Short mmCIF file of C-alpha atoms and ligand atoms in Angstrom, two decimals:
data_model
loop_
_atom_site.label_atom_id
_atom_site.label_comp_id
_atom_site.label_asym_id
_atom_site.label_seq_id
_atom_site.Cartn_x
_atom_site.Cartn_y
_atom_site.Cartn_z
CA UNK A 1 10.71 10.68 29.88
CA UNK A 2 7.57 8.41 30.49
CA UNK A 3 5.92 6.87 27.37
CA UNK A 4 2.84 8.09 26.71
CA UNK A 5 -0.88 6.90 27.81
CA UNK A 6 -0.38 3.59 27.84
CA UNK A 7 -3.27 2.47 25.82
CA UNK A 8 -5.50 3.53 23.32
CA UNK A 9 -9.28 3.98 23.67
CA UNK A 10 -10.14 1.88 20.12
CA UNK A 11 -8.41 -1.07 21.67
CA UNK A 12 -4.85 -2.71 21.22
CA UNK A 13 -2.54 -5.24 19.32
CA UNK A 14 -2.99 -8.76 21.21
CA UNK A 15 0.85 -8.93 21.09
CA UNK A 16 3.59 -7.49 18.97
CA UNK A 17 3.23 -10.35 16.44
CA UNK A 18 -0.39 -9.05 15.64
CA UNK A 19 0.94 -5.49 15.28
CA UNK A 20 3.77 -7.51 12.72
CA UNK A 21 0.66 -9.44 10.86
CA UNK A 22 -1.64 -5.85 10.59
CA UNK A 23 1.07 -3.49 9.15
CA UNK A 24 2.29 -6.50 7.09
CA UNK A 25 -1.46 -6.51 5.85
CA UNK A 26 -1.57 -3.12 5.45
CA UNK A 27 1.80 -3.05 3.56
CA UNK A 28 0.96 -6.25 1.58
CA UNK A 29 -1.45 -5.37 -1.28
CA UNK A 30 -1.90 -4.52 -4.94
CA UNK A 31 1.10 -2.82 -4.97
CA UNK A 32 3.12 -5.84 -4.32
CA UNK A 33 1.10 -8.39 -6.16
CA UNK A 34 0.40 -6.27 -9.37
CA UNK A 35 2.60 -3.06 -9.57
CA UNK A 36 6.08 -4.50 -8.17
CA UNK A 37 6.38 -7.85 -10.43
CA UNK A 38 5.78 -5.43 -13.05
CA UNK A 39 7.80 -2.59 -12.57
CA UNK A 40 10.47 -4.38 -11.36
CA UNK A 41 10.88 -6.41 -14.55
CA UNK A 42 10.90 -3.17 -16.73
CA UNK A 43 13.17 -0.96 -15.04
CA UNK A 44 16.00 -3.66 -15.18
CA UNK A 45 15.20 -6.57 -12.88
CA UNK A 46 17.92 -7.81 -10.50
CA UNK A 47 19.39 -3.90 -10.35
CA UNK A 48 15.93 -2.25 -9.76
CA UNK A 49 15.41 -4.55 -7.05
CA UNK A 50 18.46 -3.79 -5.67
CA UNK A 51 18.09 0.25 -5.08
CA UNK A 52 14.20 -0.37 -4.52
CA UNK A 53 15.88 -2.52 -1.28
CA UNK A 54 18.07 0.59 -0.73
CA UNK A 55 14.68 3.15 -0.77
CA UNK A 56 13.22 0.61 1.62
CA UNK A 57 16.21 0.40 3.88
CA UNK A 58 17.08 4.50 4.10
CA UNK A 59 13.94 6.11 3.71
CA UNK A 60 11.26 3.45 4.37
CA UNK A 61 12.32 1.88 6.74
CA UNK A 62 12.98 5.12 9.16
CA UNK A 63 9.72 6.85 8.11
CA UNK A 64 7.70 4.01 9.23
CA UNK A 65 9.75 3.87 12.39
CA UNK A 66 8.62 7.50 12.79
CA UNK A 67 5.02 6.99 12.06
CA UNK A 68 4.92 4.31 14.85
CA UNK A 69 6.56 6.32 17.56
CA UNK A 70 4.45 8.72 16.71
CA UNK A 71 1.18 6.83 16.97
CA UNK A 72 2.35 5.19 19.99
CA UNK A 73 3.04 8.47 21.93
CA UNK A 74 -0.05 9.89 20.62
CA UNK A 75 -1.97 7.02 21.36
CA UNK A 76 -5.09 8.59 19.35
CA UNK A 77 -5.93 8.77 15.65
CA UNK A 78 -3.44 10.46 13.51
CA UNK A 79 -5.18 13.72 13.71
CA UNK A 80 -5.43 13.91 17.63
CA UNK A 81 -2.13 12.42 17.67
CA UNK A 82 -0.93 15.49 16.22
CA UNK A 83 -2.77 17.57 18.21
CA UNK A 84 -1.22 16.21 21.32
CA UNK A 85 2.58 16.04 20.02
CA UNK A 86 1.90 19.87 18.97
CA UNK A 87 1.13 20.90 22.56
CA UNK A 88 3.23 18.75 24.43
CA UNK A 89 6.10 20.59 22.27
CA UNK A 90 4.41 23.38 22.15
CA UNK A 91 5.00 23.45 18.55
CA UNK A 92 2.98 25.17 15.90
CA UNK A 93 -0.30 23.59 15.34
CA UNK A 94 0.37 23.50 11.63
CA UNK A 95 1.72 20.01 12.17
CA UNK A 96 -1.56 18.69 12.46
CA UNK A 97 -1.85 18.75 8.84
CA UNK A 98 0.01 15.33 8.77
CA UNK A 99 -3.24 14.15 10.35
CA UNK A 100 -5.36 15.62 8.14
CA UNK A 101 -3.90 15.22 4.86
CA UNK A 102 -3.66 11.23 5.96
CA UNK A 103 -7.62 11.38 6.04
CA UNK A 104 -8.03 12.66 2.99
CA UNK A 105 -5.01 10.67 1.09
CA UNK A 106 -6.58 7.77 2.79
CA UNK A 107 -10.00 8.55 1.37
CA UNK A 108 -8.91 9.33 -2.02
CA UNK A 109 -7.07 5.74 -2.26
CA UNK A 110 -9.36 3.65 -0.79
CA UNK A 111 -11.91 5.13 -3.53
CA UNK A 112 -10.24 3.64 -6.28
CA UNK A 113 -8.55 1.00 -4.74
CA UNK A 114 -11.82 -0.37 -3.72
CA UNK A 115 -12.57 -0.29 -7.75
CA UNK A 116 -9.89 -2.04 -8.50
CA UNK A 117 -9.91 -4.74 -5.72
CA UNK A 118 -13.44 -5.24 -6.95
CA UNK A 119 -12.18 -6.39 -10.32
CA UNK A 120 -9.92 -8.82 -8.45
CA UNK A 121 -13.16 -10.39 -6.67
CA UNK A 122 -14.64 -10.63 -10.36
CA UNK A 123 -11.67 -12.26 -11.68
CA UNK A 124 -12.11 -14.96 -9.18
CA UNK A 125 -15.71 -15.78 -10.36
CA UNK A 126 -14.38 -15.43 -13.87
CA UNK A 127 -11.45 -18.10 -12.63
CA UNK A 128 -13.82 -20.24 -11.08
CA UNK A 129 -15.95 -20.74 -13.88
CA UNK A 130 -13.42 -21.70 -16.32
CA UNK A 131 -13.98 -18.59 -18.43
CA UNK A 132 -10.18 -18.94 -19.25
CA UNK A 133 -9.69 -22.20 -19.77
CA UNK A 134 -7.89 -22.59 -22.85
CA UNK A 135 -8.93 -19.26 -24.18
CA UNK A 136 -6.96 -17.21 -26.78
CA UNK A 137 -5.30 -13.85 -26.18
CA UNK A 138 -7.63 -12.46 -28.30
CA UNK A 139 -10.61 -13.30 -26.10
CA UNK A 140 -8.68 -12.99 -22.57
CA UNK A 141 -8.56 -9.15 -23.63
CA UNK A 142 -11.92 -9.25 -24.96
CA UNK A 143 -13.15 -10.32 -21.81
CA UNK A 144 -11.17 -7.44 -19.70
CA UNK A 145 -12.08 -4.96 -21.89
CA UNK A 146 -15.86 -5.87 -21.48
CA UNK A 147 -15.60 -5.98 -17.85
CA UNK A 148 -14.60 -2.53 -18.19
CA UNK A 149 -17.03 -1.58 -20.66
CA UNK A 150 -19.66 -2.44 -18.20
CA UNK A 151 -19.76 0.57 -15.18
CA UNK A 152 -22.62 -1.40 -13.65
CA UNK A 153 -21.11 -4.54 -12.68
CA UNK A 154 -17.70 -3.07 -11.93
CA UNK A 155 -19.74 -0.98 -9.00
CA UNK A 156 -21.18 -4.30 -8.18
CA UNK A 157 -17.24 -5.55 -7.46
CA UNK A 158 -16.79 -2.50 -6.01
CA UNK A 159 -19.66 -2.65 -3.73
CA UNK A 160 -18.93 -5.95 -2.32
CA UNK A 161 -15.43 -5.47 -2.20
CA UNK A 162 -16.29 -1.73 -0.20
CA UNK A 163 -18.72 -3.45 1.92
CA UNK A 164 -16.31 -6.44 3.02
CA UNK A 165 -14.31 -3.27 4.53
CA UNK A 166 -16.74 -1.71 6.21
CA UNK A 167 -18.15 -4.34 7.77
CA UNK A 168 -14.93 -5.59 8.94
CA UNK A 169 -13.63 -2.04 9.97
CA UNK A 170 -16.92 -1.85 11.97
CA UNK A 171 -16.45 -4.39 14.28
CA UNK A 172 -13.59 -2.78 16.18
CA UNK A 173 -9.62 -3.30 16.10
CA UNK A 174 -9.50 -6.62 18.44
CA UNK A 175 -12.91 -7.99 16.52
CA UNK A 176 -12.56 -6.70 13.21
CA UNK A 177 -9.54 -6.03 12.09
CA UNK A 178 -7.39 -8.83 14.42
CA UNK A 179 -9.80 -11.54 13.38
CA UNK A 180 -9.33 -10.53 9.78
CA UNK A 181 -5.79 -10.29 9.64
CA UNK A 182 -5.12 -13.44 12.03
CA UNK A 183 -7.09 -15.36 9.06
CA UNK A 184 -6.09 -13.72 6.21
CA UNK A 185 -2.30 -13.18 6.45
CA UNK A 186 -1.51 -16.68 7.47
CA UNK A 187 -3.61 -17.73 4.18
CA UNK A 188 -2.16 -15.25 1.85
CA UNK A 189 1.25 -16.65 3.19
CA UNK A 190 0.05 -20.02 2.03
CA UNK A 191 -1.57 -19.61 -1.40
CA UNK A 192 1.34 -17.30 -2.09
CA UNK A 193 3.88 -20.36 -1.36
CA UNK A 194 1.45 -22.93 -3.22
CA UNK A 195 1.67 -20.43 -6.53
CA UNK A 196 5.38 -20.15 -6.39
CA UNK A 197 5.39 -23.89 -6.32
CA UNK A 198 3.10 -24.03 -9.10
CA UNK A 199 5.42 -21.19 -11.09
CA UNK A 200 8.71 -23.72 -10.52
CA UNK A 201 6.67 -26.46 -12.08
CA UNK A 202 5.36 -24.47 -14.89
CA UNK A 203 8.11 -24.55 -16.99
CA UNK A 204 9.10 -21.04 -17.49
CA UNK A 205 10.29 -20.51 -13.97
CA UNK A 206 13.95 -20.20 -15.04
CA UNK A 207 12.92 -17.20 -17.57
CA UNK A 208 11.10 -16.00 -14.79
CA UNK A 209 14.33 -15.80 -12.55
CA UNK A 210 16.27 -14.40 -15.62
CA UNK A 211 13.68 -11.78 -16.21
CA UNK A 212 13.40 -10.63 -12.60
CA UNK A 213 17.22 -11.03 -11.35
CA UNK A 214 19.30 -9.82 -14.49
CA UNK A 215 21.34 -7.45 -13.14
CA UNK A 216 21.08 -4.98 -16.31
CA UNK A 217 22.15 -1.75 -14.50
CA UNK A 218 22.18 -0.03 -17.98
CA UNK A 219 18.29 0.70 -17.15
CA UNK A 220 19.18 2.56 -13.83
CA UNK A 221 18.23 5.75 -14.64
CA UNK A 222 17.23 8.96 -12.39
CA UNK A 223 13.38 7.83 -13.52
CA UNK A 224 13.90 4.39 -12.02
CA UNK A 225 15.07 5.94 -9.05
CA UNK A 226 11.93 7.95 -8.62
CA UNK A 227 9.82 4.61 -9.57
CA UNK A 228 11.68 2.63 -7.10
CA UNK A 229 11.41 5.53 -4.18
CA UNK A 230 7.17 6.00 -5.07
CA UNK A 231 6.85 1.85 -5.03
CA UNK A 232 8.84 2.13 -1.60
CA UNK A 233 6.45 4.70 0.01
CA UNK A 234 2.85 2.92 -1.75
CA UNK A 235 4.01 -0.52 -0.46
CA UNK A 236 4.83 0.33 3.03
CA UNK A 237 1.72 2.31 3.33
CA UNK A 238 3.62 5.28 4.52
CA UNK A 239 2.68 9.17 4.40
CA UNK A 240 -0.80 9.25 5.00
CA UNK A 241 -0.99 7.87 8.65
CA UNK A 242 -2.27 4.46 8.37
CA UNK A 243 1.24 3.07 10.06
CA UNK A 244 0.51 5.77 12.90
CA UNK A 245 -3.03 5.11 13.26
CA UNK A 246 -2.20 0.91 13.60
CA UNK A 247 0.84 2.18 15.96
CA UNK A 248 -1.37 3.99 18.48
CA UNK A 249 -2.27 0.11 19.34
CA UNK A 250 1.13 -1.15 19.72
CA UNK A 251 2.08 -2.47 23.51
CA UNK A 252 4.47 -0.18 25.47
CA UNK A 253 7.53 -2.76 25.68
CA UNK A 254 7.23 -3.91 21.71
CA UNK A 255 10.39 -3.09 20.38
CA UNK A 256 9.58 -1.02 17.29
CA UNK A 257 12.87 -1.24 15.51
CA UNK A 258 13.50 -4.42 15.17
CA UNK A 259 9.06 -4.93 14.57
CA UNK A 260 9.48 -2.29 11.68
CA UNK A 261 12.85 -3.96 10.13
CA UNK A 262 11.02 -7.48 10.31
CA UNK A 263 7.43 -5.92 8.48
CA UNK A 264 9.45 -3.93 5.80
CA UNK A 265 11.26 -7.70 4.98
CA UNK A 266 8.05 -9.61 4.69
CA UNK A 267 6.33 -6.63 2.43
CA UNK A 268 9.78 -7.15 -0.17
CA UNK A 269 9.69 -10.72 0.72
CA UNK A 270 5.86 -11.10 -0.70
CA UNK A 271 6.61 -8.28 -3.50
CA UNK A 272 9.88 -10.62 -5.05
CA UNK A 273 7.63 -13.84 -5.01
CA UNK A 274 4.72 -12.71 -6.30
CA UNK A 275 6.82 -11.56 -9.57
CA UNK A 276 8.05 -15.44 -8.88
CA UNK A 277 4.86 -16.96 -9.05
CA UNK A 278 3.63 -14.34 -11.67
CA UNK A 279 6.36 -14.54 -14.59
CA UNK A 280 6.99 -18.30 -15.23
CA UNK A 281 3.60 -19.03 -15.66
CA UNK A 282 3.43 -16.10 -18.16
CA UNK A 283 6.66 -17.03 -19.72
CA UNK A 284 5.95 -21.05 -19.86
CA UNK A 285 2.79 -20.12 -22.04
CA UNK A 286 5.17 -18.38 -24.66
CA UNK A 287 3.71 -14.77 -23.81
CA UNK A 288 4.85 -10.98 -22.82
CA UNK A 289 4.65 -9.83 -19.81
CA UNK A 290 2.40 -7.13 -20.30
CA UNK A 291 2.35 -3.85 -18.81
CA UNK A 292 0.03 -2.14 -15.91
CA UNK A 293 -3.81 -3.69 -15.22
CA UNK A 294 -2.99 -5.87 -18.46
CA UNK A 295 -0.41 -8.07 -16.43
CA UNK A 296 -2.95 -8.99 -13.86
CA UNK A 297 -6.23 -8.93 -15.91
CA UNK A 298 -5.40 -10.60 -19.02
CA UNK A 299 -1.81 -12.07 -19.30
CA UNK A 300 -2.14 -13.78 -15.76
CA UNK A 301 -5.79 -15.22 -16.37
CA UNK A 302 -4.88 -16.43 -20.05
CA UNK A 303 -1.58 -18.22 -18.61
CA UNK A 304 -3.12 -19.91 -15.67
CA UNK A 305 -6.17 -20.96 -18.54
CA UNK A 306 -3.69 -22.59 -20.18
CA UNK A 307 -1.69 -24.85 -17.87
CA UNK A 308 -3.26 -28.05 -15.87
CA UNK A 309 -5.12 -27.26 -12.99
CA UNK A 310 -4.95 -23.52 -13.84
CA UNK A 311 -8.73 -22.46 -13.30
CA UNK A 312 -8.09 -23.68 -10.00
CA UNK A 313 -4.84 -21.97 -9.78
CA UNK A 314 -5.58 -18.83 -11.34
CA UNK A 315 -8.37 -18.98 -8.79
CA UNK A 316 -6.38 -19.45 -5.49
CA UNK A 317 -4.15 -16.41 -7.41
CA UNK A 318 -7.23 -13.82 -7.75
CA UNK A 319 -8.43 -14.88 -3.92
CA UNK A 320 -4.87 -13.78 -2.46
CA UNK A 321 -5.20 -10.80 -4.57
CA UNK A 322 -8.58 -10.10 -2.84
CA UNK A 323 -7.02 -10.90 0.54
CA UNK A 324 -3.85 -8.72 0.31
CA UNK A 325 -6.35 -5.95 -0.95
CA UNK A 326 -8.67 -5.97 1.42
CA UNK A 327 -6.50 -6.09 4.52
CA UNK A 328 -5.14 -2.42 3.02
CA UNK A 329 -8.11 -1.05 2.37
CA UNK A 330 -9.03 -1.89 6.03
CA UNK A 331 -5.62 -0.07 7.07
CA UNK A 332 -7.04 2.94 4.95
CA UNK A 333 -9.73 3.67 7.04
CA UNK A 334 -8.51 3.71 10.01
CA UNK A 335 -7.33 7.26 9.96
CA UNK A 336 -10.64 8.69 9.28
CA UNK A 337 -12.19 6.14 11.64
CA UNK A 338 -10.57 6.77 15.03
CA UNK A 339 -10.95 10.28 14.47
CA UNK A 340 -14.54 10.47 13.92
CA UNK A 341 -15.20 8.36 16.67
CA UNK A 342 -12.58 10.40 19.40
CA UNK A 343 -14.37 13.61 17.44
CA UNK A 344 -17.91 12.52 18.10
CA UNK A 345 -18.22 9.74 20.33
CA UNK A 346 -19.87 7.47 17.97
CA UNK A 347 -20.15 3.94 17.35
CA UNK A 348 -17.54 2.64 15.07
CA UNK A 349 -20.07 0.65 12.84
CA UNK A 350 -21.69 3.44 11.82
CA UNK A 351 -18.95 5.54 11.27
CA UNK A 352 -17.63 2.75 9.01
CA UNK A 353 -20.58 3.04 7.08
CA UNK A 354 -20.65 6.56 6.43
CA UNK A 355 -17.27 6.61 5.66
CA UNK A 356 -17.58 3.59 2.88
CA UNK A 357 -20.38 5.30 1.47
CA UNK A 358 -18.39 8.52 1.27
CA UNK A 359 -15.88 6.39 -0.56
CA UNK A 360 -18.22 4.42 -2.45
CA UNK A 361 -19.68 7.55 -3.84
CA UNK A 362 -16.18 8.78 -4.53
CA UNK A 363 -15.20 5.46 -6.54
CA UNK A 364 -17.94 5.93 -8.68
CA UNK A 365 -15.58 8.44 -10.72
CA UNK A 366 -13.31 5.92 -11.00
CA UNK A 367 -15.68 3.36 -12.39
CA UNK A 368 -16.22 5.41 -14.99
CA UNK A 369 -13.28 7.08 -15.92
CA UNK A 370 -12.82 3.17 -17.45
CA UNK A 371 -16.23 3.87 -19.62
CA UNK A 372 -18.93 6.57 -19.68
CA UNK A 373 -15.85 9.30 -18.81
CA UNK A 374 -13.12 7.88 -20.44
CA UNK A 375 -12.82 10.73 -22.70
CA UNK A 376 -13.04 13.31 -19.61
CA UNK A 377 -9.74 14.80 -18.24
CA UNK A 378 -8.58 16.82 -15.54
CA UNK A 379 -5.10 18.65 -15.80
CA UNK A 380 -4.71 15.52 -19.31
CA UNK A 381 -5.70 12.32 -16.57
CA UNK A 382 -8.85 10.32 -16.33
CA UNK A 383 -10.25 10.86 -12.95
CA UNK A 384 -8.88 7.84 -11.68
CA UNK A 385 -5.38 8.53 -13.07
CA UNK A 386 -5.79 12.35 -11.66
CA UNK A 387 -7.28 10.81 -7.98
CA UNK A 388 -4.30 8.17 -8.21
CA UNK A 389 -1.73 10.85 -9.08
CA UNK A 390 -2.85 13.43 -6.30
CA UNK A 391 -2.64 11.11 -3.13
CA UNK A 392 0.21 8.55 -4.21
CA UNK A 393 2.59 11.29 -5.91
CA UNK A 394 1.93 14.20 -4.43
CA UNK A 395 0.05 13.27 -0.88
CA UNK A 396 2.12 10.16 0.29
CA UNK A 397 6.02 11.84 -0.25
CA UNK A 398 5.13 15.12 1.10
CA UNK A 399 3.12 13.28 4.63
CA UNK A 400 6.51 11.50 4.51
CA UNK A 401 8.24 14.13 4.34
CA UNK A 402 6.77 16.27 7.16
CA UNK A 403 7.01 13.07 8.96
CA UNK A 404 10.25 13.03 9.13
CA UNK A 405 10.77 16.85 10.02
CA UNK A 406 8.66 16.68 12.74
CA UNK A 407 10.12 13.53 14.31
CA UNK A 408 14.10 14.51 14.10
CA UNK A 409 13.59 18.15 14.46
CA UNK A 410 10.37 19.41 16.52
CA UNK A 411 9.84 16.28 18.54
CA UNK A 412 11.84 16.55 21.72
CA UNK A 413 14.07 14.42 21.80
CA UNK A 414 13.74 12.26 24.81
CA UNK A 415 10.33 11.30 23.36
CA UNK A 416 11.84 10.03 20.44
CA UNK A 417 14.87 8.22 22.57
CA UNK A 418 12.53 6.72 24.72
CA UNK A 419 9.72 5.19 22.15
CA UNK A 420 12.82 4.05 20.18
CA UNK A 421 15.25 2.73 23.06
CA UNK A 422 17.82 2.14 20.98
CA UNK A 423 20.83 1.91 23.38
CA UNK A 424 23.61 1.37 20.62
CA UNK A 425 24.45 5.09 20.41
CA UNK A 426 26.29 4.14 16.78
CA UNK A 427 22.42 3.24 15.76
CA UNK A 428 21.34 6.04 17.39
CA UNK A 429 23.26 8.27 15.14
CA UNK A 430 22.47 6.32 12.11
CA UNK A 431 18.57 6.54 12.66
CA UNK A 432 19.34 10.10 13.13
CA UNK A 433 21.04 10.73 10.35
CA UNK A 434 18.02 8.77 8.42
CA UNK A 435 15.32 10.62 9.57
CA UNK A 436 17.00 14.14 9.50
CA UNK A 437 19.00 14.18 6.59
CA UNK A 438 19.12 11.20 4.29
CA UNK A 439 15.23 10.36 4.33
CA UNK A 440 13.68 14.00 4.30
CA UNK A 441 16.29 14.92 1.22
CA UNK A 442 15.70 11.47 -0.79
CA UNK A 443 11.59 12.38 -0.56
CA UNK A 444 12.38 15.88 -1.37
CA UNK A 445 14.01 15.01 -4.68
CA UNK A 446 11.56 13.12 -5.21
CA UNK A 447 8.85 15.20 -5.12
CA UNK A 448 10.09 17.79 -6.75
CA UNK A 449 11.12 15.35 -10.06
CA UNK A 450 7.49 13.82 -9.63
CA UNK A 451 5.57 16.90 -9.11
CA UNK A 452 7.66 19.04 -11.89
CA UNK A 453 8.92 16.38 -14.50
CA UNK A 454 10.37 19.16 -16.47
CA UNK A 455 13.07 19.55 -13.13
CA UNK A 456 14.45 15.90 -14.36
CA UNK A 457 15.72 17.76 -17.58
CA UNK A 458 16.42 20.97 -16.28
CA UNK A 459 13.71 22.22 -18.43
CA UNK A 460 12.00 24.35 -16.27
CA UNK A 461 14.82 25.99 -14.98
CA UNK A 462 15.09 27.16 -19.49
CA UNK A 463 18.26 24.90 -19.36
N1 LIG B 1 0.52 -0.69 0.78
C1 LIG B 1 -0.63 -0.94 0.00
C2 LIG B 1 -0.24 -1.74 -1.25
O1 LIG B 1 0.91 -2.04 -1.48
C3 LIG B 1 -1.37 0.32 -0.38
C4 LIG B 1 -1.58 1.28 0.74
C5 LIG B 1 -1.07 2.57 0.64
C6 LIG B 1 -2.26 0.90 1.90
C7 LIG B 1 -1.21 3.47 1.68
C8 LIG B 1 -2.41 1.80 2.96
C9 LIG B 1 -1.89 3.07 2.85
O2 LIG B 1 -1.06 -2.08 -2.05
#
């Protein structure tokens, strides 16, 4: 069977390395720099990284294979995508839901992840300025506590940081989003290598290996499991159609297993030394690695202010943070964007501003569910814990999952054969068996534990 159209109206990749650099970007972001380090250390260390790799390698890793074949048949944005596959199967047009749900997961992330890169691009003033040099833990916390206290100039972060996106978004795929990922990847490769340098030479960089690599499989419980599977789905950007909108603009004769194998190693690659460059500075200032936004926002700020150099440090730290987030949020857009602009025929850079004012507006609940509306909940979660909830625990397993379904069992199967040209018929069976069996059940479990804790227990079942 023929590939499909053989480009794609919004533009394509340069070359297969770009496609390499712009899912990398998209995978690469706060969840590697902030969450993993963090997680990783508390659910046991050297054994949570291990099945975390094992998530990556049986369910990731297929999945995003999946959401590339399918954006490269499709050629369009996820939602027309869908459309297409649907008829050219003749399946049921209820598959177009992945499409759809990707727009709005998509939305509902960017709008906080926006808030939260914002505080990144504050912490790099902050950094600049020497407001940590040499401060105590009492004041580093004082100072993120204000910052939150303050709704107006956290939706000044946000606004810049929202703004960066849009304006990059707007300028097309080749001008925009290539020229921003051909910059900022190679840099964020950089700074990350100068900080793990820096971490060796701190002192604390062999508490830092101890903490991250002990192999204390006591921990490994069905909970870390479920942490390790989530992390695996945020990080690679998977479930909500950003990986199918960025492989509608993949060349014809990339190879897209051995491109997916080599992005899924760089995003664990930057996720294991980031908690590298992260923990022995924490540890060679005596303190705890802290849990959540504390980590990032006080313990990392007040470590760097301690050690020579470190407002310089801590600043090159807080600008990779900025760069890994922004070339996500970019990647979280792009959904929304292709379609409105197949949809309507309009011009990208106004679609790009609608749509980050639509998600500007959105944040704003977010911004202050850390003040004004701290005390309001929905279903017991501030609105940025409810928002964050929805789309990465229930949005991103269950786009996975239909994902996967689709691909192994409504897709024909030539299509998939010939997107994947896998020749090695003993791979051939093992992607099968991935994508039809192993990676639809793992998700499933998954869901189900995250979206009814109570099934973890056998609680709701009155066991
Ligand atoms: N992968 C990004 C991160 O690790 C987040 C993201 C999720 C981006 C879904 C795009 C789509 O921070």
């Amino acid at each position: 069977m023929a590939l499909g159209k053989t480009e794609s109206r919004h533009g394509m990749w340069s070359s297969r390395w770009l496609f390499v650099l712009a899912a990398a970007g998209s995978a690469v972001g706060l969840g590697n720099i902030w969450k993993f380090p963090y997680i990783a250390g508390e659910n046991g260390g050297g054994a949570f990284v291990i099945i975390y790799l094992v998530c990556v390698a049986i369910v990731g890793i297929p999945i995003m294979m999946a959401e590339t074949l399918l954006g490269r048949e499709g050629r369009n944005s996820p939602i027309n995508t869908m459309r297409m596959l649907t008829q050219q199967s003749r399946s049921s047009g209820f598959w177009v839901v992945i499409g759809w749900m990707g727009v709005l997961a998509g939305f509902l992330i960017l709008s906080y992840y926006g808030v939260i890169a914002g505080w990144a691009l504050f912490y790099i003033f902050e950094m600049a300025t020497g407001t940590f040099d040499a401060v105590t833990p009492d004041i580093a916390n004082q100072t993120f506590n204000n910052f939150l206290a303050n709704p107006w100039l956290m939706l000044l972060c946000q606004t810049l940081f929202m703004g960066l996106t849009v304006y990059i978004v707007g300028k097309g795929v080749i001008k925009g989003l290539e020229t921003a990922i051909r910059w900022f990847m190679p840099l964020l490769f950089v700074l990350l290598i100068v900080l793990l340098v820096y971490g060796m030479n701190s002192g604390g960089f062999q508490q830092g290996l101890d903490f991250m690599f002990r192999m204390n499989w006591e921990s490994i419980d069905a909970d870390a499991w479920l942490i390790a599977m989530g992390q695996a789905f945020f990080t690679l950007s998977l479930g909500m159609g950003a990986i199918m909108a960025y492989g509608a603009y993949v060349p014809g004769d990339t190879s897209i297993t051995s491109t997916i194998a080599t992005i899924a190693i760089l995003d664990t690659v930057v996720a294991v030394a980031s908690g590298l460059a992260i923990f022995p500075v924490v540890f060679a200032n005596g303190l705890e690695p802290g849990q959540g936004p504390g980590l990032m926002f006080v313990t990392v700020p007040l470590a760097f202010g301690q050690l020579p150099l470190g407002a310089l440090f801590g600043t090159v730290f807080f600008v990779l943070v900025s760069f890994a987030a922004i070339t996500s949020a970019i990647s979280l857009t792009e959904p929304a964007l292709a379609y409105l602009v197949e949809e309507y025929n309009a011009k990208r850079a106004r679609v790009a501003k609608s749509l980050g004012v639509l998600c500007w507006l959105l944040g704003i609940g977010t911004v202050l569910s850390f003040n004004v509306l701290a005390d309001f909940k929905v279903f017991d979660r501030t609105i940025f814990e409810f928002v964050d909830h929805i789309s990465q625990n229930i949005m991103l397993p269950l786009g996975g999952l239909l994902i996967a379904v689709f691909c192994a069992y409504v897709l024909p199967k030539a299509v998939v054969k010939s997107q994947l040209g896998i020749e090695n018929s003993a791979l051939w069976w093992l992607w099968k068996l991935l994508i039809a069996v192993v990676a639809p059940l793992g998700v499933l479990v998954v869901f189900i534990v995250t979206v009814f804790p109570c099934a973890q227990t056998l609680s709701c079942f009155g066991a």
